[in-house]
PDB file of C-alpha atoms in Angstrom:
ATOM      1  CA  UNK A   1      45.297  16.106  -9.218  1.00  0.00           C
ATOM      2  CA  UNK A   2      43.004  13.644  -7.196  1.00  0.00           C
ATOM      3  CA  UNK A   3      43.739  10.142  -9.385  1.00  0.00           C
ATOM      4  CA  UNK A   4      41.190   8.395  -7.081  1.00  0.00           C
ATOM      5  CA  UNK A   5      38.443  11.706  -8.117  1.00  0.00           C
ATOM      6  CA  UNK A   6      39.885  11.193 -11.845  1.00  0.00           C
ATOM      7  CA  UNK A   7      39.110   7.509 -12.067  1.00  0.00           C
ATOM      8  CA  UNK A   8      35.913   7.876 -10.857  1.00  0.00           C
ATOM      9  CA  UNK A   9      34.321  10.336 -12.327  1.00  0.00           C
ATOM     10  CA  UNK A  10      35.486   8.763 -15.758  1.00  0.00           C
ATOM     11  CA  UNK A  11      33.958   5.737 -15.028  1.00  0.00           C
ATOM     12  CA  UNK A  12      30.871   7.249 -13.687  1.00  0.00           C
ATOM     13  CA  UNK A  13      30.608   8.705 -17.763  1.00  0.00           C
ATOM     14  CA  UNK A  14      29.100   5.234 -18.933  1.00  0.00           C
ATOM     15  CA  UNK A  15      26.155   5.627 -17.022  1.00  0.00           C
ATOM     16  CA  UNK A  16      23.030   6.338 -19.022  1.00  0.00           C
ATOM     17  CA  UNK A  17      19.484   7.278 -19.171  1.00  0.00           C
ATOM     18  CA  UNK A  18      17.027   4.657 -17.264  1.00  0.00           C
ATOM     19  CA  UNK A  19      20.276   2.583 -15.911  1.00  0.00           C
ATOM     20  CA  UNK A  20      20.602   0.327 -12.826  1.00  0.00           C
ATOM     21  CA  UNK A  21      23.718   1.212 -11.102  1.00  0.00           C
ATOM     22  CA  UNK A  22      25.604  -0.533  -8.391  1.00  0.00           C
ATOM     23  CA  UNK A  23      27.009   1.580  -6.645  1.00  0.00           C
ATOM     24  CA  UNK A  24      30.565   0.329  -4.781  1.00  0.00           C
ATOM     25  CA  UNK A  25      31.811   1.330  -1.395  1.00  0.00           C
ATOM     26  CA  UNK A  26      34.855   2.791  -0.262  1.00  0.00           C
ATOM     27  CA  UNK A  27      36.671   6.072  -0.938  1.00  0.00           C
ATOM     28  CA  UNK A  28      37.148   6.016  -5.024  1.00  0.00           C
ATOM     29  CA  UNK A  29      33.457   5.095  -4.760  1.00  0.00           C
ATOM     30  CA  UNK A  30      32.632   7.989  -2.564  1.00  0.00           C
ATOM     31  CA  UNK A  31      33.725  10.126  -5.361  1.00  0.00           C
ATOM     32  CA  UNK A  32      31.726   8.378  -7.993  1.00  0.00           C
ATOM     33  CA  UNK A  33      28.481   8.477  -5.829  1.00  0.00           C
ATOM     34  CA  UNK A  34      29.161  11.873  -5.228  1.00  0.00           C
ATOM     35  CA  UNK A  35      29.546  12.585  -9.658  1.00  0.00           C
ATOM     36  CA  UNK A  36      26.035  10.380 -10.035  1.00  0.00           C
ATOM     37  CA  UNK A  37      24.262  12.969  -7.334  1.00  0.00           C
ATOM     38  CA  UNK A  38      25.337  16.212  -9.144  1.00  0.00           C
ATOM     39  CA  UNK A  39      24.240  14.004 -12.403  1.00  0.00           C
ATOM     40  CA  UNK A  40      20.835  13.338 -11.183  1.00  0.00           C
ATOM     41  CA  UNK A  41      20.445  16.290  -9.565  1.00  0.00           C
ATOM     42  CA  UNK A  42      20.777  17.737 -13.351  1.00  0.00           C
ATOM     43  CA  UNK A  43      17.793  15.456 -14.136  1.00  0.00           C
ATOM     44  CA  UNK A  44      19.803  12.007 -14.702  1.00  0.00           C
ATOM     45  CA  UNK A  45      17.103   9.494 -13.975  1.00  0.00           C
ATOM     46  CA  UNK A  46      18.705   5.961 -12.895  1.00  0.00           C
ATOM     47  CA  UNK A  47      18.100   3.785  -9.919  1.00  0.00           C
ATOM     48  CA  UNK A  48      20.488   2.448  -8.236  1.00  0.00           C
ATOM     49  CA  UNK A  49      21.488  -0.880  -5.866  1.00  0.00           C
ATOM     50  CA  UNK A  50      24.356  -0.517  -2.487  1.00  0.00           C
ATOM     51  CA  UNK A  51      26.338  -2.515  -1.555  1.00  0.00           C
ATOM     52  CA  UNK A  52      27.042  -0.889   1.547  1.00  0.00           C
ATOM     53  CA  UNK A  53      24.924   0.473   4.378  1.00  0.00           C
ATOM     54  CA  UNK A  54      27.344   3.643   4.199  1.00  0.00           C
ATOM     55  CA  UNK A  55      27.043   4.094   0.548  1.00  0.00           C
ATOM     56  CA  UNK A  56      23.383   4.064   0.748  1.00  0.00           C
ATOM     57  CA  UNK A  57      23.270   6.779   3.317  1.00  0.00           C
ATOM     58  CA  UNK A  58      25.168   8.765   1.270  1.00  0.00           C
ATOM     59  CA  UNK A  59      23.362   8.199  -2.052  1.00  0.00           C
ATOM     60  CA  UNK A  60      20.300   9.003  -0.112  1.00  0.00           C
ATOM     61  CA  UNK A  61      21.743  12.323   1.195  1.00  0.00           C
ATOM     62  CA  UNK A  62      22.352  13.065  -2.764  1.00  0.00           C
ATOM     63  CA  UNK A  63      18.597  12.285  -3.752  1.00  0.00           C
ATOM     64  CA  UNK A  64      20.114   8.969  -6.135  1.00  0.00           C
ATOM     65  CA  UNK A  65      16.924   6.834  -6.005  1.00  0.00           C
ATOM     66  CA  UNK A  66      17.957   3.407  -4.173  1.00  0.00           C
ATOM     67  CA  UNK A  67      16.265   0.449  -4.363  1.00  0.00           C
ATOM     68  CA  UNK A  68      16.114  -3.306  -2.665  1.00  0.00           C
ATOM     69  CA  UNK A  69      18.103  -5.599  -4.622  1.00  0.00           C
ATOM     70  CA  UNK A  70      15.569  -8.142  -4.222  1.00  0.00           C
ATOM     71  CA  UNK A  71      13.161  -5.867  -6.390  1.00  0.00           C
ATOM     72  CA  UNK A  72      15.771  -5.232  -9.289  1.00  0.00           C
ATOM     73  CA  UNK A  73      15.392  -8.170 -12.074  1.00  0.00           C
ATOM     74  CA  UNK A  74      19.055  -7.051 -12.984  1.00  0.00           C
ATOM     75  CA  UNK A  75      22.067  -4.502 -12.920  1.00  0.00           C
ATOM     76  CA  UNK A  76      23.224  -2.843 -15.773  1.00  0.00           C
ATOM     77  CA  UNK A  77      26.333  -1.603 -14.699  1.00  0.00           C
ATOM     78  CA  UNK A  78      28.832  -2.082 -11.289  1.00  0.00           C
ATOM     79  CA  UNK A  79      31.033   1.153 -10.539  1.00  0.00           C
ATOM     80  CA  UNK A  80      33.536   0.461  -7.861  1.00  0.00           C
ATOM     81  CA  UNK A  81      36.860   0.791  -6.462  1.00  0.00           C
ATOM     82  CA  UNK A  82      39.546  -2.130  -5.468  1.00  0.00           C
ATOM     83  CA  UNK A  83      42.754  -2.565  -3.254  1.00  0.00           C
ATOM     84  CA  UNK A  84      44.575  -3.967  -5.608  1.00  0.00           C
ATOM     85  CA  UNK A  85      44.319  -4.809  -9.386  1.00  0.00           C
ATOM     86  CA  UNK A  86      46.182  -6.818 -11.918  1.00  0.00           C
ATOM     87  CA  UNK A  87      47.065  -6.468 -15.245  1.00  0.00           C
ATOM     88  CA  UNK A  88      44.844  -8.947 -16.147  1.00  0.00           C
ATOM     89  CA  UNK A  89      41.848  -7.838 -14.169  1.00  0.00           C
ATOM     90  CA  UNK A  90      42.329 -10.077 -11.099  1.00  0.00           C
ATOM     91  CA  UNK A  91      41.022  -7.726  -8.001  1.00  0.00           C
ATOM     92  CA  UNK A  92      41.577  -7.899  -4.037  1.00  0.00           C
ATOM     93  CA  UNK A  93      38.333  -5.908  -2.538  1.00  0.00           C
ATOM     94  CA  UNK A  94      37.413  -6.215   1.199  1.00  0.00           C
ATOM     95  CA  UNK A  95      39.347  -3.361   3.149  1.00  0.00           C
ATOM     96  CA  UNK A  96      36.200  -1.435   3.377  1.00  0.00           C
ATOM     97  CA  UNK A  97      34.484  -4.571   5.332  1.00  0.00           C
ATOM     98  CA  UNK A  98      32.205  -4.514   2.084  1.00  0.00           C
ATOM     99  CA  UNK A  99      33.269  -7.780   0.207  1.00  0.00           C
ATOM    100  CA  UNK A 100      30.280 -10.018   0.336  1.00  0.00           C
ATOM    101  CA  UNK A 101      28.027  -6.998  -0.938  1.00  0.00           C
ATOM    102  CA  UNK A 102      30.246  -5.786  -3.594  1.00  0.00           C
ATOM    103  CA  UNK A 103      30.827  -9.234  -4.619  1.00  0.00           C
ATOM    104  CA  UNK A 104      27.142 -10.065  -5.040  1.00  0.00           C
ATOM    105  CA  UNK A 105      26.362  -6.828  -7.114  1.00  0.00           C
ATOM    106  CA  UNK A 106      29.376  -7.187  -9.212  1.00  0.00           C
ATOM    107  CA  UNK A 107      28.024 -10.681 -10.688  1.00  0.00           C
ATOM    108  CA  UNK A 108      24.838  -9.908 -11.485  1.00  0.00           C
ATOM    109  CA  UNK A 109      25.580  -7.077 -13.314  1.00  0.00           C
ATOM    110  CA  UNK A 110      26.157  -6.943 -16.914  1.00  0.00           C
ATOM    111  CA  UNK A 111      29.206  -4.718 -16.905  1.00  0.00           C
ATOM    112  CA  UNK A 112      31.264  -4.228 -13.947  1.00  0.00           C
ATOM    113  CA  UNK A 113      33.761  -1.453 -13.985  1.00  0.00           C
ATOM    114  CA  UNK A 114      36.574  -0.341 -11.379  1.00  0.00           C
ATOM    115  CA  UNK A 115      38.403   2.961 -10.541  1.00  0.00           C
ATOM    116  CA  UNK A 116      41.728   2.852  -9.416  1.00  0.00           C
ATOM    117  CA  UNK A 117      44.423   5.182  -8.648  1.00  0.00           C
ATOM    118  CA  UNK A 118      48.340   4.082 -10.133  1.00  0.00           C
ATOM    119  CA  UNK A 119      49.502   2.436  -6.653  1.00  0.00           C
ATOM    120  CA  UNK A 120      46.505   0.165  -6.465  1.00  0.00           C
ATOM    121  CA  UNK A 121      47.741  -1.873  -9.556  1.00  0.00           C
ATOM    122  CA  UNK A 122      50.591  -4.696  -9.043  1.00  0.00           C
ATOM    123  CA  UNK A 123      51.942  -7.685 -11.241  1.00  0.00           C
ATOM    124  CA  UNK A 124      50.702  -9.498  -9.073  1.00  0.00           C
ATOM    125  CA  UNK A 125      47.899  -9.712  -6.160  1.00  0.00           C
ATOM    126  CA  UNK A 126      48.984 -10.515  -2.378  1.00  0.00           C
ATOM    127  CA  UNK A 127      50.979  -7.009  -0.915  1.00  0.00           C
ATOM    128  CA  UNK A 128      47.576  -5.904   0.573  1.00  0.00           C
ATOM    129  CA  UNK A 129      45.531  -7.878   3.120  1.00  0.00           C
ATOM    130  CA  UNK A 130      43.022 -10.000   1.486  1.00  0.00           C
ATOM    131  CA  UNK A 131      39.736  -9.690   3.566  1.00  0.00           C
ATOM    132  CA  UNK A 132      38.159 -12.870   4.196  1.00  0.00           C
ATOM    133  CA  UNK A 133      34.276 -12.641   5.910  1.00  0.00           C
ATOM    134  CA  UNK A 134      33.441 -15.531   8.224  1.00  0.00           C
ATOM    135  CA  UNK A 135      30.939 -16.344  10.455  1.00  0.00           C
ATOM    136  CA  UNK A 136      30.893 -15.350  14.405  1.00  0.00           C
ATOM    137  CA  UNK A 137      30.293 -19.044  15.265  1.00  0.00           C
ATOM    138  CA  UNK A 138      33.716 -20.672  16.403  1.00  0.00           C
ATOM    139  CA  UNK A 139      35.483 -18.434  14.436  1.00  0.00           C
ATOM    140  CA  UNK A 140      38.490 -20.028  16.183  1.00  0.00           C
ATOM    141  CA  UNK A 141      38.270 -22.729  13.889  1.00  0.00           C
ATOM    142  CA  UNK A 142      38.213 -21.130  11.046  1.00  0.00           C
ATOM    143  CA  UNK A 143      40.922 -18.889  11.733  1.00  0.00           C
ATOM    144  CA  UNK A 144      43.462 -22.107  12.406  1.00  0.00           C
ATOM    145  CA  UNK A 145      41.983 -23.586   8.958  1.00  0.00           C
ATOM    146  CA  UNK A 146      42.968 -19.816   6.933  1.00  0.00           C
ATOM    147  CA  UNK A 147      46.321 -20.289   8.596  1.00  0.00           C
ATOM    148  CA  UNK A 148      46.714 -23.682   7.600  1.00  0.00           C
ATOM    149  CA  UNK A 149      46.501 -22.104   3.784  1.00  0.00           C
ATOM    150  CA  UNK A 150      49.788 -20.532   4.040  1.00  0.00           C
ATOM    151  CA  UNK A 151      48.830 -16.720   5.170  1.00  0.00           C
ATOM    152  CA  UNK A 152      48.938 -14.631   8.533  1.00  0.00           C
ATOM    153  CA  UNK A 153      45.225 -14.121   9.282  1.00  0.00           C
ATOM    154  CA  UNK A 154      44.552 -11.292  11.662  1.00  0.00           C
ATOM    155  CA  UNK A 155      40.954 -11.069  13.145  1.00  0.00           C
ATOM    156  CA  UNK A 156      40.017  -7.255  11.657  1.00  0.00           C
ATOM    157  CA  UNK A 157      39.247  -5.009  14.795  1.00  0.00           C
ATOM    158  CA  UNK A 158      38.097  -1.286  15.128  1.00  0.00           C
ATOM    159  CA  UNK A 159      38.125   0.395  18.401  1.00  0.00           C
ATOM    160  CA  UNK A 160      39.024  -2.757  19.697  1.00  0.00           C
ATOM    161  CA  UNK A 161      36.624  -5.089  19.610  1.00  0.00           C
ATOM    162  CA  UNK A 162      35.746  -7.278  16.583  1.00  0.00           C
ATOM    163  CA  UNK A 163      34.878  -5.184  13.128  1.00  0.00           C
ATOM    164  CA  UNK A 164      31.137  -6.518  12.324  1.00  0.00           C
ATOM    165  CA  UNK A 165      30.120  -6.909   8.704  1.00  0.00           C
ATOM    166  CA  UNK A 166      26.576  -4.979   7.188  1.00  0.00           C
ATOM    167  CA  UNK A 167      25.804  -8.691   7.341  1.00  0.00           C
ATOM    168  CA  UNK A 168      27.117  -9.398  11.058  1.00  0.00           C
ATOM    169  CA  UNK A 169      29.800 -11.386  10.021  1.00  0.00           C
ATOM    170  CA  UNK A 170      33.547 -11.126  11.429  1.00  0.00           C
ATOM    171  CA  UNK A 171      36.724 -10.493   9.062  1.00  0.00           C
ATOM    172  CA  UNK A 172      39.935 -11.816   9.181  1.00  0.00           C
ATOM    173  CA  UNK A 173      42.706  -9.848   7.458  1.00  0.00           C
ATOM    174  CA  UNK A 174      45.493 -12.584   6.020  1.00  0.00           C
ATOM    175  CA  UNK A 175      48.957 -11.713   4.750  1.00  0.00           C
ATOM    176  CA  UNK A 176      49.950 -13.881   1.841  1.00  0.00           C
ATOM    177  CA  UNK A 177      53.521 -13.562   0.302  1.00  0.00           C
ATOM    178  CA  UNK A 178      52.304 -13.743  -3.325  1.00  0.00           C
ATOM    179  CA  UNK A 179      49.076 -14.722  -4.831  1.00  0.00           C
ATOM    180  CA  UNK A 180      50.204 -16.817  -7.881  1.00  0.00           C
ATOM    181  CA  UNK A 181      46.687 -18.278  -8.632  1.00  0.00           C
ATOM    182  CA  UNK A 182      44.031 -15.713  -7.387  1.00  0.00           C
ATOM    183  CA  UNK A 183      40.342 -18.483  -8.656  1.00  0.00           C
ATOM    184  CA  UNK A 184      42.250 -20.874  -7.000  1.00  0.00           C
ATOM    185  CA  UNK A 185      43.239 -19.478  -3.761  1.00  0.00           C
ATOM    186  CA  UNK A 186      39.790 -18.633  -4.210  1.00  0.00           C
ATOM    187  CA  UNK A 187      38.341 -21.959  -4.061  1.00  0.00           C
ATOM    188  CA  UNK A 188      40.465 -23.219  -1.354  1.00  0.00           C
ATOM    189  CA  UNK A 189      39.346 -20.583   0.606  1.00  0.00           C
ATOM    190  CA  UNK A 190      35.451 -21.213  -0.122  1.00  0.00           C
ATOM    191  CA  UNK A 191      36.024 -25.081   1.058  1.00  0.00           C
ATOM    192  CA  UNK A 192      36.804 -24.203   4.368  1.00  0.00           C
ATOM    193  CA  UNK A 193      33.687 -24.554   6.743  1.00  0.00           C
ATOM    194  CA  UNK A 194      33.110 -20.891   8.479  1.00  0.00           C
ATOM    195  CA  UNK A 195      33.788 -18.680   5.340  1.00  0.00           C
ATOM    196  CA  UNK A 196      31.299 -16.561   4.148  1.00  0.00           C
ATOM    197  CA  UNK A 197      33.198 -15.033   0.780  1.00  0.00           C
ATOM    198  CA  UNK A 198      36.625 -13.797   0.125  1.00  0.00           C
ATOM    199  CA  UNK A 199      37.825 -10.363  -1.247  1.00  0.00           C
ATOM    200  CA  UNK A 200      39.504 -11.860  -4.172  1.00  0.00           C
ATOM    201  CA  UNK A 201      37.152 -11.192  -7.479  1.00  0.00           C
ATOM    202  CA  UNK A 202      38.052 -12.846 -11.157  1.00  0.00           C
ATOM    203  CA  UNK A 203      39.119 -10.774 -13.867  1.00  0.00           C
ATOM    204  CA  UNK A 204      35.842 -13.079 -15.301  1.00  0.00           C
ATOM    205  CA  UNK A 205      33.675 -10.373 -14.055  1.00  0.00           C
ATOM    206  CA  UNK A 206      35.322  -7.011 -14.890  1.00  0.00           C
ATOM    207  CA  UNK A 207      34.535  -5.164 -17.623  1.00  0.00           C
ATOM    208  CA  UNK A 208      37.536  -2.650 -17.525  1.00  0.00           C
ATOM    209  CA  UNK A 209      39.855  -0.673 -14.540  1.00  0.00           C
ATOM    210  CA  UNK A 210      40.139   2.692 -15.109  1.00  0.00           C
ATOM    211  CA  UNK A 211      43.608   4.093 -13.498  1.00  0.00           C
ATOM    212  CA  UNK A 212      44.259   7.624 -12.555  1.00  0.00           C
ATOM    213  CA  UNK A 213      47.393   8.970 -12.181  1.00  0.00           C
ATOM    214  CA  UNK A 214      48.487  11.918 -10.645  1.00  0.00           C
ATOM    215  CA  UNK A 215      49.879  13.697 -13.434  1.00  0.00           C
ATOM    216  CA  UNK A 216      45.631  14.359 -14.277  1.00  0.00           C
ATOM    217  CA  UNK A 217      45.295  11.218 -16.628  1.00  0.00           C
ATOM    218  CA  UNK A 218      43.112   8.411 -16.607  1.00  0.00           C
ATOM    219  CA  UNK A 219      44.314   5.174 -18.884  1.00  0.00           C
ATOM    220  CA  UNK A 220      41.228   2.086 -19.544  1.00  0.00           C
ATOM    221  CA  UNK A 221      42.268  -1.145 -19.203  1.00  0.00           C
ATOM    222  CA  UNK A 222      39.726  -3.349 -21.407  1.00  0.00           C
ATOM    223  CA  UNK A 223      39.441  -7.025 -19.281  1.00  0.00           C
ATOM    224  CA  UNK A 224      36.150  -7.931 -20.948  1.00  0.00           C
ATOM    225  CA  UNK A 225      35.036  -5.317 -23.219  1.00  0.00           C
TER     226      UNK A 225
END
């Protein structure tokens, strides 16, 4: 069994009638986007926010209605997927490139739920890369200050030369050992002059994780029912 499909689709069941869905970005999300198109396509009428340039292509290809966040008054409910999860709902997001998107529909929505599969969820956060976007502008700097923090930053590249953001932004890939104190690595991060947003997202704003395993389960972890 597919635990990423599993997840997915059994978040993708607390979408109703007349809802305003964010829709995430990534691969777990790809299956979700692909559950809403065969929903609406059996006369499911939604409309739905991106938070990534690919994810709205594909949504589009599906006939999902998508609109301009800066026409929706607000989001009922946030489907996406995350690179790492903890027990108590802390997230690391961002391998995708997506962060600052995802991170920006995720709070203003009033329920926010992520899909999973069993080896995304640790004790505790740090084992995968936590994306952190910056800005072009003497991105140098900003690198030396990230490294300053403790981690191994690594300036994200894709056919080599510098991965650009939806937003035109850089990102810089950096190794921690162990996050012990995800909203306050958080902050830390934030202060530094250059960063745009981090991947790490508070178990404040997650609703539940649903985890698929491959034995063709799904388990829901309630964060903030």
């Amino acid at each position: 069994m597919d635990a990423k499909r599993l997840s997915a689709e059994k978040a993708v069941g607390y979408i109703r009638e007349g809802m305003t869905v964010g829709l995430g970005s990534g691969s777990t999300a790809y299956y979700a986007i692909q559950k809403i198109g065969e929903m609406v396509k059996q006369g499911l009428k939604i409309k739905a926010v991106a938070t990534s340039l690919k994810s709205e292509r594909l949504a589009k290809q599906l006939s999902i209605p998508v609109c301009d966040p800066f026409h929706i008054d607000s989001i009922d409910i946030a489907i996406d997927g995350a690179d790492e999860a903890d027990p108590k709902g802390n997230l690391i997001k961002g391998g995708g490139g997506s962060l600052l998107r995802e991170k920006i529909i995720a709070y203003a929505s009033k329920r926010f739920h992520v899909m999973i599969d069993e080896s995304k969820l640790v004790d505790r956060l740090g084992k995968f890369p936590l994306a952190v976007e910056i800005t072009p502008f003497a991105s140098a700097f900003t690198i030396k200050h990230l490294k300053a923090l403790g981690c191994n930053p690594g300036l994200r590249k894709t056919n080599g030369d510098n991965y650009i953001t939806d937003n035109g932004n850089l990102i810089v890939d950096c190794r921690f050992e162990d996050i012990g104190d995800p909203a306050w690595l958080d902050v830390k991060l934030k202060m530094i002059p250059g960063v745009i947003e981090t991947g790490l997202f508070s178990n404040k704003i997650v609703t539940s994780i649903f985890v698929g395993y491959q034995r063709g389960e799904v388990k829901e972890i309630p964060v903030n029912p």
